[in-house]
Short mmCIF file of C-alpha atoms and ligand atoms in Angstrom, two decimals:
data_model
loop_
_atom_site.label_atom_id
_atom_site.label_comp_id
_atom_site.label_asym_id
_atom_site.label_seq_id
_atom_site.Cartn_x
_atom_site.Cartn_y
_atom_site.Cartn_z
CA MET A 1 0.00 0.00 0.00
CA THR A 2 1.22 3.46 -0.73
CA ASP A 3 -0.75 4.71 2.21
CA SER A 4 2.14 4.46 4.54
CA PRO A 5 4.88 6.99 4.02
CA GLN A 6 7.39 4.26 4.45
CA SER A 7 5.73 1.64 2.39
CA GLY A 8 7.78 -0.09 -0.23
CA ALA A 9 10.73 2.04 0.70
CA ASN A 10 14.00 1.84 2.45
CA GLN A 11 15.54 5.01 3.74
CA PRO A 12 19.23 5.64 3.48
CA SER A 13 20.42 8.30 5.85
CA HIS A 14 22.91 10.97 4.89
CA PRO A 15 24.51 13.49 7.17
CA LYS A 16 23.68 16.32 4.78
CA ASP A 17 21.10 16.98 2.13
CA THR A 18 23.57 17.21 -0.70
CA LEU A 19 21.00 17.65 -3.46
CA THR A 20 19.58 20.72 -1.68
CA MET A 21 23.08 22.13 -1.40
CA ARG A 22 23.77 21.48 -5.07
CA ILE A 23 20.52 23.20 -6.02
CA PHE A 24 21.53 26.15 -3.87
CA ALA A 25 24.92 26.24 -5.61
CA GLY A 26 23.08 26.24 -8.97
CA LEU A 27 20.98 29.17 -7.80
CA VAL A 28 23.96 31.25 -6.64
CA LEU A 29 26.03 30.45 -9.73
CA GLY A 30 23.04 31.19 -11.99
CA PHE A 31 22.61 34.55 -10.28
CA GLY A 32 26.32 35.33 -10.77
CA ALA A 33 26.38 34.19 -14.40
CA GLY A 34 23.21 36.18 -15.11
CA LEU A 35 24.68 39.38 -13.69
CA VAL A 36 27.92 38.90 -15.62
CA MET A 37 25.94 38.53 -18.86
CA TYR A 38 23.71 41.48 -18.04
CA TYR A 39 26.52 43.89 -17.22
CA SER A 40 28.71 42.78 -20.09
CA ARG A 41 25.85 43.66 -22.41
CA VAL A 42 25.24 46.97 -20.68
CA ALA A 43 28.92 47.90 -20.67
CA PHE A 44 29.48 47.13 -24.36
CA PRO A 45 26.07 47.51 -25.98
CA ASP A 46 27.44 47.95 -29.49
CA ALA A 47 30.08 45.27 -29.38
CA MET A 48 29.67 42.03 -31.32
CA PHE A 49 30.21 40.40 -28.01
CA ALA A 50 26.92 41.79 -26.58
CA ALA A 51 24.93 40.43 -29.51
CA TRP A 52 26.72 37.11 -29.13
CA VAL A 53 25.82 36.89 -25.43
CA GLN A 54 22.20 37.67 -26.24
CA GLU A 55 21.89 35.29 -29.16
CA TYR A 56 23.93 32.29 -28.09
CA LEU A 57 23.82 32.42 -24.32
CA ILE A 58 20.64 34.13 -23.12
CA ASP A 59 18.36 33.16 -26.03
CA GLY A 60 20.41 30.03 -26.72
CA VAL A 61 21.89 27.77 -24.08
CA PHE A 62 20.14 29.33 -21.06
CA LEU A 63 16.73 29.46 -22.73
CA VAL A 64 16.92 25.92 -24.13
CA PHE A 65 18.19 24.12 -21.03
CA GLY A 66 15.96 26.13 -18.68
CA LYS A 67 12.90 25.30 -20.79
CA ILE A 68 13.83 21.62 -21.07
CA PHE A 69 14.09 21.41 -17.31
CA VAL A 70 10.71 23.09 -16.75
CA ASN A 71 9.16 20.80 -19.38
CA LEU A 72 10.52 17.75 -17.57
CA LEU A 73 8.94 18.95 -14.35
CA LYS A 74 5.64 19.75 -16.01
CA LEU A 75 5.68 16.35 -17.68
CA MET A 76 5.17 14.82 -14.27
CA ILE A 77 2.16 16.89 -13.19
CA VAL A 78 -0.70 14.97 -14.81
CA PRO A 79 0.62 11.44 -14.12
CA LEU A 80 1.46 12.41 -10.57
CA VAL A 81 -1.90 13.99 -9.74
CA LEU A 82 -3.88 11.24 -11.43
CA VAL A 83 -2.07 8.20 -10.10
CA SER A 84 -1.28 9.55 -6.68
CA LEU A 85 -4.77 10.88 -6.03
CA ILE A 86 -6.45 7.64 -7.11
CA CYS A 87 -4.22 5.83 -4.60
CA GLY A 88 -5.07 8.46 -2.01
CA VAL A 89 -8.82 7.99 -2.48
CA ILE A 90 -8.44 4.21 -2.20
CA ALA A 91 -6.54 4.66 1.06
CA SER A 92 -8.91 7.23 2.55
CA GLU A 93 -11.93 5.05 1.76
CA GLU A 94 -10.34 2.49 4.08
CA SER A 95 -10.27 5.11 6.84
CA LYS A 96 -13.53 6.79 5.68
CA SER A 97 -11.90 10.19 5.88
CA LEU A 98 -12.19 11.82 2.44
CA GLY A 99 -15.07 14.23 3.23
CA ARG A 100 -13.57 15.40 6.52
CA LEU A 101 -10.16 15.76 4.93
CA GLY A 102 -11.61 17.80 2.07
CA SER A 103 -13.48 20.27 4.25
CA LYS A 104 -10.61 20.78 6.72
CA THR A 105 -8.17 21.41 3.89
CA PHE A 106 -10.44 23.79 2.03
CA VAL A 107 -11.21 25.87 5.13
CA LEU A 108 -7.53 26.09 6.09
CA TYR A 109 -6.51 27.14 2.58
CA LEU A 110 -9.11 29.91 2.52
CA LEU A 111 -8.26 31.02 6.04
CA THR A 112 -4.52 31.30 5.44
CA THR A 113 -5.13 33.26 2.24
CA GLY A 114 -7.51 35.60 4.10
CA VAL A 115 -4.85 36.18 6.78
CA ALA A 116 -2.21 36.75 4.09
CA ILE A 117 -4.15 39.46 2.29
CA THR A 118 -5.15 41.16 5.55
CA LEU A 119 -1.50 41.27 6.60
CA ALA A 120 -0.58 42.72 3.21
CA LEU A 121 -3.19 45.47 3.53
CA VAL A 122 -1.99 46.37 7.02
CA VAL A 123 1.66 46.55 5.90
CA ALA A 124 0.75 48.61 2.82
CA GLN A 125 -1.40 51.01 4.90
CA ILE A 126 1.42 51.56 7.39
CA PHE A 127 4.19 52.14 4.85
CA ASP A 128 2.08 53.65 2.05
CA PRO A 129 4.40 52.61 -0.80
CA GLY A 130 2.48 54.62 -3.40
CA ALA A 131 2.98 57.97 -1.66
CA GLY A 132 6.11 58.89 -3.60
CA ALA A 133 5.26 57.15 -6.87
CA ASP A 134 5.31 59.37 -9.93
CA LEU A 135 2.51 58.46 -12.29
CA SER A 136 3.73 60.82 -14.94
CA ALA A 137 6.42 58.22 -15.73
CA ASP A 138 5.65 56.22 -18.84
CA PHE A 139 4.39 52.78 -18.36
CA GLU A 140 3.06 50.23 -20.75
CA PRO A 141 -0.71 50.07 -20.25
CA TYR A 142 -1.68 46.56 -19.28
CA ALA A 143 -4.01 44.79 -21.67
CA VAL A 144 -6.76 43.47 -19.41
CA LYS A 145 -7.99 39.98 -20.18
CA GLU A 146 -11.62 39.00 -19.77
CA ARG A 147 -12.34 36.62 -16.89
CA PRO A 148 -15.08 34.03 -17.40
CA PRO A 149 -18.17 34.50 -15.20
CA PHE A 150 -18.28 32.68 -11.86
CA VAL A 151 -20.96 30.17 -12.93
CA GLN A 152 -18.80 29.11 -15.86
CA VAL A 153 -15.79 28.73 -13.55
CA LEU A 154 -17.88 26.41 -11.36
CA ILE A 155 -19.12 24.33 -14.31
CA ASN A 156 -15.58 24.08 -15.69
CA ILE A 157 -14.37 22.22 -12.59
CA PHE A 158 -16.23 19.17 -13.88
CA PRO A 159 -14.60 17.67 -16.98
CA ASP A 160 -16.67 16.50 -19.92
CA ASN A 161 -13.63 14.82 -21.40
CA PRO A 162 -10.90 13.51 -19.08
CA MET A 163 -8.39 13.15 -21.91
CA GLN A 164 -8.85 16.78 -22.84
CA ALA A 165 -8.52 17.78 -19.17
CA MET A 166 -5.22 15.91 -18.99
CA ALA A 167 -3.98 17.21 -22.34
CA GLU A 168 -4.72 20.78 -21.30
CA GLY A 169 -3.26 20.20 -17.84
CA ASN A 170 -6.49 21.43 -16.22
CA MET A 171 -5.66 20.40 -12.70
CA LEU A 172 -9.04 20.89 -11.01
CA GLN A 173 -10.67 18.73 -13.68
CA VAL A 174 -8.00 16.05 -13.31
CA ILE A 175 -8.52 16.12 -9.52
CA VAL A 176 -12.28 15.59 -9.95
CA PHE A 177 -11.70 12.76 -12.43
CA ALA A 178 -9.16 11.02 -10.19
CA ILE A 179 -11.47 11.24 -7.16
CA LEU A 180 -14.34 9.73 -9.17
CA VAL A 181 -12.17 6.89 -10.49
CA GLY A 182 -10.90 6.22 -6.95
CA ILE A 183 -14.45 6.10 -5.59
CA ALA A 184 -15.51 3.72 -8.39
CA LEU A 185 -12.53 1.44 -7.67
CA ASN A 186 -13.55 1.33 -4.02
CA HIS A 187 -17.02 0.13 -4.99
CA THR A 188 -16.14 -2.57 -7.47
CA GLY A 189 -14.87 -5.34 -5.22
CA GLN A 190 -12.06 -7.49 -6.50
CA HIS A 191 -12.04 -5.78 -9.93
CA GLY A 192 -11.42 -2.47 -8.22
CA ARG A 193 -8.78 -4.00 -5.96
CA ARG A 194 -6.90 -5.43 -8.96
CA ILE A 195 -6.84 -2.13 -10.83
CA GLY A 196 -6.10 -0.29 -7.58
CA ALA A 197 -3.00 -2.45 -7.08
CA ILE A 198 -1.80 -1.44 -10.55
CA PHE A 199 -2.21 2.23 -9.68
CA GLU A 200 -0.25 1.69 -6.49
CA ASP A 201 2.63 0.15 -8.45
CA LEU A 202 2.42 2.98 -10.95
CA ASN A 203 2.62 5.47 -8.10
CA VAL A 204 5.98 4.05 -7.03
CA VAL A 205 7.26 4.30 -10.60
CA VAL A 206 6.05 7.89 -11.03
CA MET A 207 7.69 8.96 -7.77
CA LYS A 208 10.92 7.34 -8.93
CA LEU A 209 10.76 9.34 -12.14
CA VAL A 210 10.36 12.53 -10.11
CA GLN A 211 13.49 11.61 -8.15
CA LEU A 212 15.44 11.04 -11.33
CA ILE A 213 14.40 14.40 -12.76
CA MET A 214 15.35 16.01 -9.45
CA GLN A 215 18.93 15.00 -10.09
CA LEU A 216 18.99 17.55 -12.91
CA ALA A 217 17.69 20.29 -10.66
CA PRO A 218 21.00 22.05 -9.89
CA TYR A 219 21.60 22.57 -13.63
CA GLY A 220 17.99 23.51 -14.38
CA VAL A 221 17.98 26.09 -11.60
CA PHE A 222 21.30 27.51 -12.84
CA PHE A 223 19.93 28.12 -16.35
CA LEU A 224 16.55 29.49 -15.21
CA VAL A 225 17.93 31.95 -12.68
CA GLY A 226 20.80 32.90 -15.00
CA LYS A 227 18.38 33.88 -17.76
CA VAL A 228 16.20 36.06 -15.51
CA PHE A 229 19.14 38.05 -14.17
CA ALA A 230 20.87 38.23 -17.57
CA GLU A 231 17.76 39.94 -18.92
CA GLN A 232 16.86 42.15 -15.98
CA GLY A 233 20.02 42.77 -13.94
CA ILE A 234 19.47 44.06 -10.43
CA ASP A 235 18.59 47.61 -11.23
CA LEU A 236 15.00 46.55 -11.50
CA LEU A 237 13.90 48.83 -8.76
CA LYS A 238 13.22 51.93 -10.89
CA GLY A 239 11.45 53.84 -8.16
CA LEU A 240 9.40 50.85 -7.15
CA GLY A 241 11.63 50.00 -4.20
CA ALA A 242 8.97 50.90 -1.63
CA TYR A 243 6.39 48.71 -3.35
CA MET A 244 8.80 45.78 -3.59
CA GLY A 245 9.89 46.30 0.02
CA CYS A 246 6.27 46.17 1.24
CA VAL A 247 5.49 43.00 -0.73
CA LEU A 248 8.66 41.31 0.54
CA LEU A 249 7.98 42.44 4.13
CA ALA A 250 4.40 41.12 4.05
CA LEU A 251 5.61 37.85 2.53
CA ALA A 252 8.24 37.51 5.25
CA LEU A 253 5.72 38.29 8.01
CA HIS A 254 3.23 35.77 6.68
CA PHE A 255 5.98 33.20 6.34
CA THR A 256 7.21 33.62 9.89
CA LEU A 257 4.09 34.59 11.83
CA THR A 258 1.34 32.64 10.09
CA TYR A 259 3.17 29.54 8.88
CA LEU A 260 5.51 29.04 11.77
CA GLY A 261 2.65 29.95 14.14
CA ILE A 262 0.32 27.32 12.65
CA LEU A 263 3.04 24.68 12.68
CA THR A 264 4.03 25.38 16.28
CA LEU A 265 0.69 26.16 17.90
CA VAL A 266 -1.84 24.18 15.87
CA ALA A 267 0.08 21.20 14.48
CA ARG A 268 2.68 21.12 17.29
CA LEU A 269 5.44 20.39 14.81
CA ASN A 270 8.98 21.73 14.87
CA PRO A 271 8.98 24.60 12.32
CA LEU A 272 12.76 24.57 11.94
CA ILE A 273 12.79 20.96 10.76
CA PHE A 274 9.92 21.79 8.42
CA MET A 275 11.72 24.76 6.90
CA ARG A 276 15.00 22.91 6.48
CA LYS A 277 13.32 20.07 4.64
CA MET A 278 11.27 22.43 2.46
CA ARG A 279 14.30 24.36 1.22
CA ALA A 280 14.73 22.36 -1.99
CA ALA A 281 11.09 22.90 -2.99
CA GLN A 282 11.35 26.61 -2.17
CA MET A 283 14.39 26.97 -4.41
CA PHE A 284 12.53 25.20 -7.21
CA ALA A 285 9.58 27.53 -6.79
CA PHE A 286 11.91 30.54 -6.76
CA SER A 287 13.65 29.43 -9.95
CA THR A 288 10.59 28.39 -11.93
CA ALA A 289 8.07 30.95 -10.55
CA SER A 290 5.48 28.22 -11.00
CA SER A 291 3.78 26.28 -8.20
CA ALA A 292 2.59 23.78 -10.80
CA ALA A 293 6.08 23.02 -12.07
CA THR A 294 7.24 22.70 -8.45
CA MET A 295 4.38 20.41 -7.42
CA PRO A 296 6.19 17.09 -8.01
CA VAL A 297 9.00 18.31 -5.75
CA THR A 298 6.63 19.59 -3.04
CA MET A 299 4.73 16.32 -3.09
CA GLY A 300 7.92 14.25 -2.85
CA ILE A 301 9.23 16.25 0.12
CA VAL A 302 5.94 16.30 2.00
CA GLU A 303 5.53 12.54 1.69
CA LYS A 304 9.09 11.32 1.92
CA LYS A 305 10.78 13.82 4.19
CA LEU A 306 7.95 15.23 6.27
CA GLY A 307 6.21 11.87 6.69
CA VAL A 308 2.73 12.77 5.41
CA ARG A 309 0.73 9.80 4.16
CA ASN A 310 0.02 9.59 0.47
CA SER A 311 -3.73 9.46 1.24
CA VAL A 312 -3.54 13.06 2.50
CA ALA A 313 -0.73 14.59 0.40
CA SER A 314 -2.05 13.26 -2.89
CA PHE A 315 -5.19 15.30 -2.29
CA THR A 316 -4.00 18.40 -0.44
CA ILE A 317 -0.90 19.24 -2.51
CA PRO A 318 -2.51 19.26 -5.98
CA LEU A 319 -5.51 21.10 -4.53
CA GLY A 320 -3.26 23.63 -2.78
CA THR A 321 -1.17 24.13 -5.90
CA THR A 322 -4.35 25.01 -7.74
CA ILE A 323 -6.33 27.08 -5.24
CA ASN A 324 -4.02 28.22 -2.44
CA MET A 325 -1.84 31.22 -3.29
CA ASP A 326 -1.07 33.22 -0.19
CA GLY A 327 1.95 34.91 -1.76
CA THR A 328 -0.08 35.98 -4.77
CA ALA A 329 -2.82 37.38 -2.52
CA ILE A 330 -0.18 39.38 -0.63
CA MET A 331 1.15 40.92 -3.83
CA GLN A 332 -2.41 41.79 -4.87
CA GLY A 333 -3.16 43.46 -1.53
CA VAL A 334 -0.05 45.63 -1.61
CA ALA A 335 -0.48 46.38 -5.32
CA THR A 336 -4.06 47.57 -4.77
CA VAL A 337 -3.08 49.97 -1.99
CA PHE A 338 -0.02 51.10 -4.00
CA ILE A 339 -2.01 51.84 -7.15
CA ALA A 340 -4.83 53.54 -5.22
CA SER A 341 -2.39 55.75 -3.38
CA ALA A 342 -0.37 56.53 -6.49
CA TYR A 343 -3.60 57.67 -8.17
CA GLY A 344 -4.59 59.62 -5.07
CA ILE A 345 -7.65 57.46 -4.45
CA GLU A 346 -8.67 56.81 -0.81
CA LEU A 347 -9.69 53.26 0.02
CA GLY A 348 -12.23 52.92 2.85
CA MET A 349 -13.20 49.98 5.05
CA ALA A 350 -15.73 48.70 2.49
CA GLU A 351 -13.03 48.62 -0.20
CA PHE A 352 -10.63 46.76 2.09
CA VAL A 353 -13.24 44.09 2.81
CA THR A 354 -13.92 43.82 -0.92
CA VAL A 355 -10.19 43.43 -1.62
CA ILE A 356 -9.88 40.68 1.03
CA ALA A 357 -12.84 38.76 -0.39
CA THR A 358 -11.89 39.21 -4.05
CA ALA A 359 -8.19 38.47 -3.61
CA THR A 360 -9.02 35.32 -1.63
CA LEU A 361 -11.31 34.14 -4.43
CA ALA A 362 -8.90 35.36 -7.10
CA SER A 363 -6.20 33.21 -5.54
CA ILE A 364 -8.42 30.16 -6.22
CA GLY A 365 -8.69 31.16 -9.86
CA THR A 366 -5.02 32.05 -10.36
CA ALA A 367 -3.18 29.53 -12.50
CA ALA A 368 -0.02 28.15 -10.91
CA VAL A 369 2.24 29.54 -13.62
CA PRO A 370 4.55 32.57 -13.87
CA SER A 371 2.81 35.97 -13.81
CA ALA A 372 -0.69 34.51 -13.47
CA GLY A 373 -1.24 36.69 -10.41
CA MET A 374 -1.10 39.76 -12.64
CA ILE A 375 -4.13 38.56 -14.58
CA THR A 376 -6.30 38.10 -11.49
CA LEU A 377 -5.00 41.39 -10.07
CA ALA A 378 -7.00 43.07 -12.83
CA MET A 379 -10.13 41.54 -11.31
CA VAL A 380 -9.26 42.73 -7.78
CA LEU A 381 -8.56 46.27 -8.99
CA GLY A 382 -11.80 46.30 -10.96
CA GLN A 383 -13.80 45.45 -7.82
CA VAL A 384 -12.66 48.64 -6.11
CA GLY A 385 -12.88 50.82 -9.18
CA LEU A 386 -9.16 51.12 -9.93
CA PRO A 387 -7.87 51.15 -13.51
CA ALA A 388 -6.47 47.74 -14.42
CA GLU A 389 -4.11 49.38 -16.92
CA ALA A 390 -2.12 50.59 -13.92
CA ILE A 391 -0.77 47.06 -13.63
CA GLY A 392 1.71 48.26 -16.24
CA LEU A 393 3.30 50.29 -13.44
CA ILE A 394 4.42 47.28 -11.47
CA LEU A 395 4.88 44.78 -14.28
CA GLY A 396 8.57 45.58 -14.64
CA VAL A 397 9.44 44.33 -11.17
CA ASP A 398 6.99 41.49 -11.08
CA ARG A 399 9.28 38.68 -12.14
CA ILE A 400 11.44 38.87 -9.03
CA LEU A 401 8.40 39.19 -6.76
CA ASP A 402 6.77 36.30 -8.60
CA MET A 403 9.76 34.10 -7.77
CA VAL A 404 9.55 34.93 -4.07
CA ARG A 405 5.76 34.71 -3.79
CA THR A 406 5.71 31.34 -5.55
CA ALA A 407 8.07 30.01 -2.86
CA VAL A 408 5.58 31.29 -0.27
CA ASN A 409 2.65 29.74 -2.18
CA ILE A 410 4.10 26.25 -2.11
CA THR A 411 5.21 26.60 1.52
CA GLY A 412 1.60 27.41 2.43
CA ASP A 413 0.43 24.23 0.70
CA ALA A 414 2.91 22.16 2.69
CA VAL A 415 2.03 23.86 6.02
CA VAL A 416 -1.67 23.12 5.58
CA THR A 417 -0.88 19.57 4.41
CA CYS A 418 1.23 18.83 7.50
CA THR A 419 -1.37 20.41 9.80
CA VAL A 420 -4.27 18.45 8.30
CA ALA A 421 -2.22 15.23 8.21
CA HIS A 422 -1.24 15.68 11.84
CA SER A 423 -4.86 16.19 12.89
CA GLU A 424 -5.86 13.06 10.94
CA GLY A 425 -3.09 10.94 12.48
CA ALA A 426 -1.59 10.66 9.00
CA LEU A 427 1.83 12.16 9.71
CA ASP A 428 4.69 9.91 10.73
CA GLN A 429 6.39 11.90 13.47
CA ALA A 430 9.54 9.75 13.32
CA ILE A 431 10.10 10.61 9.65
CA PHE A 432 9.27 14.27 10.25
CA ASP A 433 11.73 14.55 13.13
CA ASP A 434 14.51 12.55 11.47
CA PRO A 435 17.00 15.18 10.30
CA ASP A 436 18.74 12.68 8.06
CA VAL A 437 15.83 11.55 5.89
CA VAL A 438 17.09 12.72 2.57
CA GLU A 439 15.90 10.40 -0.09
CA VAL A 440 13.64 7.45 -0.26
CA GLN A 441 14.28 4.78 -2.85
CA PRO A 442 10.95 3.29 -3.75
CA GLY A 443 10.71 -0.40 -4.44
N1 LIG B 501 3.63 32.27 -10.13
C1 LIG B 501 2.65 32.03 -9.11
C2 LIG B 501 2.55 30.55 -8.83
O1 LIG B 501 2.73 29.74 -9.72
C3 LIG B 501 1.31 32.59 -9.46
C4 LIG B 501 1.41 34.10 -9.49
O2 LIG B 501 1.31 34.71 -8.43
O3 LIG B 501 1.61 34.68 -10.55
O4 LIG B 501 2.32 30.16 -7.72
#
C-alpha cells in the first residue's frame, strides 16, 4: 500500500542533504552568471560580443536548457496527480476520511489566504508605498484579459472529457476525475482492488521518475535563474523600491508569523525541521516561478521527508497548488493599496473588505504559472474601481516578486498539508523529526 509513508521504501540516511546544497549552488552560480551577462551587455552595448551573449547564451543555451528542465517537471504533473490521487482515495476510503479531509483542507486554505491578504493590507497602509510614486512616468498600459463568469468557472471544474482535461493540464478537472475513479474502484470489489493495485505500483514508478528528474535540478535552476538576471540585472527597482519592500515584508511576516505559528501552535510540529526540509522545494519555486512546475517536488518532500501519508498529500498538494496562493494574494493586496495611493484614491473599510474577499477568491482562480497573479490582479482592482491598466506600473518588477511569492505559495500548501495530516493521524512523526531523511528509494 502506498498509504504508509514508508511503504515499499527503504531510507538511506545521509549526514547532509547534498542535493539541496547542489541546487543552492546552482541558484547562486546562476545569479552570478546572469549578472555577468547582463553587465557585459550593458557595458558594451554595441560590441559584437553583446549580440553574441544575447543570441547564443541568453536566447540560446540558457533558454533551451531552462525550458527543457521546466518541461521535464511539467511532464510529471498529470501522471502524478492522477495516479497519486487515485491511490489516495483508495486509502482514505479504508479510513472513511475523504469528506472530513476535504473540508478541513479547504477551510484552512481559505483562512490562510484571508490572513495573508489582511497582513498585506496592514503593511501597505502603514508604509504607504504609493505615496512617492510618480505616475507621470511612462508605463506600458496593461491589456486586461476578460475573466469568465463565476458560474462558468464552477461548471468548468467538472470535466466532460478527461483526456482533454489531462492534455490541457487542467488540474481541477484532473482532480475531480481522479477522485471519481478512486471512488468507483472502491465500490467494485475485486475488480477495483486489482486495478487499484496497478495504480499503487504505478505510483511508485512515477515517484521514482520525479526523483530522477530532481537530479537535474542544480543545472535547471542555474539556467533558469541565469536567464532572468541576464535579462533584468538588479537595477529593477526603478522607483518601485517601496512597493517591492512592502510586498517582501508582508511575505516575510506571513511566512514567519502565520506559517511558523500554525506549525508550532496548531500542528505542534517543529517549524525549523519543516523549513529545512522544504528548502529544496522553495528553491525550485523561486527558480521556476510556478507552483505547478514545483508540485512534483513539493509532493515528494511532503511525503518522503515530512512523513505525510500519500492518502492526504495526494489530495492536499494538488488542490493547494491550484487554489491556495497566499503569496499571490499578498502581492495583490499591496499592489491595490499602492495603485490607489499613487492615483490619489482613498480606500475605505468597504473597499478593504472587498479586496480581502476578491483576492481570496482570485487566488483560487489564479493559474499556478509565472505571472498569473497579474491577470487576477486586474479583477481585484476592478472590484474597487481602480484602472487595471495601472498594472503596467508594477509589471517591470513582477518577475522577481513572482519568484519569491511562488516560494511562499508552495510553503503554504505544505504547512496546511502537515497540519491536516497531523490532525488526521496521517503524519509519521519519526520521519518528520529525522534530520537525516534525505531520499527514499521506492521499491
Ligand atoms: N507564479 C505564481 C505561482 O505559480 C502565481 C502568481 O502569483 O503569478 O504560484
